[in-house]
Amino acid sequence: AAAHELPPALVFGVMTVENDAYRSTARSSRGAHGLMQIMGHVWLPVLGERYGRNLSDDATNLGMGSRILVERLRVRGDVDEALLDYNGCRGALVTARCRGYARAVRRAVEG
């Protein structure tokens, strides 16, 4: 979080919602990996090997997840919109479940 000038609580909130068991080896049915549930097929080609390639490695996963989140914040300028992007919810894909994601992250941040 600090390397990307993000509030640690926001990174923790995303991690909590994405992977409430905090398992480095977690993998979703859609192929997302690790603590912050990174979609490797999407983000590894974009970010390269700057953070590493092993998405089950905590440092790699947190570095990449934080980079994605800070970039989405820069583009969107709004935390909730950035969280929607992070979760893959854009355009016609913004459903009630998507809106619930931002609320869940905020609840985790507020603790």
XYZ file of C-alpha atoms in Angstrom:
111
model
C 0.000 0.000 0.000
C 2.721 2.458 0.978
C 4.658 1.885 -2.255
C 1.587 3.041 -4.184
C 0.512 5.712 -1.693
C -2.712 3.874 -0.915
C -4.372 3.770 2.482
C -3.437 0.383 3.965
C -7.038 0.002 5.166
C -8.294 0.172 1.561
C -5.898 -2.566 0.426
C -6.886 -4.624 3.462
C -10.571 -4.044 2.671
C -10.157 -5.304 -0.896
C -8.152 -8.279 0.320
C -10.786 -9.093 2.953
C -13.648 -9.013 0.470
C -11.711 -10.866 -2.217
C -10.248 -13.550 0.049
C -11.674 -13.549 3.571
C -9.605 -16.612 4.497
C -6.402 -14.728 3.501
C -5.121 -17.770 1.620
C -2.166 -17.111 -0.667
C -3.103 -20.102 -2.788
C -6.784 -19.187 -3.194
C -8.115 -19.438 -6.736
C -11.577 -18.396 -7.877
C -13.770 -20.270 -10.316
C -12.940 -17.504 -12.832
C -9.199 -17.932 -12.421
C -8.346 -15.113 -10.013
C -5.385 -15.861 -7.726
C -4.126 -15.117 -4.263
C -4.833 -12.604 -1.548
C -6.229 -9.895 -3.829
C -7.640 -12.305 -6.418
C -5.647 -11.091 -9.424
C -6.738 -12.199 -12.886
C -3.326 -13.209 -14.199
C -4.404 -13.608 -17.811
C -5.538 -9.977 -17.752
C -2.881 -8.284 -15.650
C 0.374 -10.168 -16.229
C 0.550 -9.017 -19.883
C -0.164 -5.433 -18.806
C 2.136 -5.210 -15.783
C 4.813 -7.626 -16.937
C 7.210 -9.013 -14.399
C 7.647 -5.867 -12.338
C 6.026 -7.549 -9.344
C 6.835 -11.129 -10.326
C 4.729 -13.798 -12.003
C 3.774 -16.056 -9.089
C 0.361 -14.770 -8.055
C 0.375 -17.105 -5.042
C 3.344 -15.178 -3.657
C 1.982 -12.616 -1.203
C 4.408 -9.828 -2.131
C 3.715 -10.302 -5.850
C -0.031 -10.441 -5.342
C -0.211 -7.431 -3.014
C 2.129 -5.392 -5.193
C 0.151 -6.131 -8.325
C -3.219 -5.676 -6.628
C -2.147 -2.343 -5.164
C -0.844 -1.205 -8.549
C -4.141 -2.126 -10.222
C -6.120 -0.352 -7.519
C -4.070 2.862 -7.612
C -4.303 2.949 -11.397
C -8.073 2.500 -11.281
C -8.268 5.329 -8.702
C -6.203 7.572 -10.964
C -8.401 6.861 -13.970
C -11.766 7.005 -12.188
C -11.067 9.633 -9.536
C -13.570 7.993 -7.197
C -13.044 5.134 -4.750
C -16.347 3.387 -5.481
C -15.811 3.593 -9.247
C -12.249 2.333 -8.849
C -13.532 -0.596 -6.788
C -16.072 -1.415 -9.480
C -13.244 -1.491 -12.023
C -11.104 -3.627 -9.737
C -13.943 -6.111 -9.446
C -14.504 -6.190 -13.209
C -17.815 -4.334 -13.020
C -18.085 -1.765 -15.807
C -20.766 -0.538 -18.154
C -23.633 -2.977 -18.590
C -21.988 -5.316 -16.085
C -22.739 -3.048 -13.107
C -25.282 -5.120 -11.242
C -26.592 -5.010 -7.682
C -23.871 -7.533 -6.820
C -21.275 -5.142 -8.199
C -22.584 -2.225 -6.154
C -22.521 -4.485 -3.122
C -18.798 -5.045 -3.669
C -17.901 -1.404 -3.025
C -20.118 -1.378 0.080
C -18.490 -4.572 1.361
C -15.001 -3.117 0.914
C -16.054 0.054 2.739
C -17.462 -2.023 5.619
C -14.171 -3.965 5.838
C -12.205 -0.689 5.817
C -14.362 0.823 8.550
C -13.961 -2.389 10.435
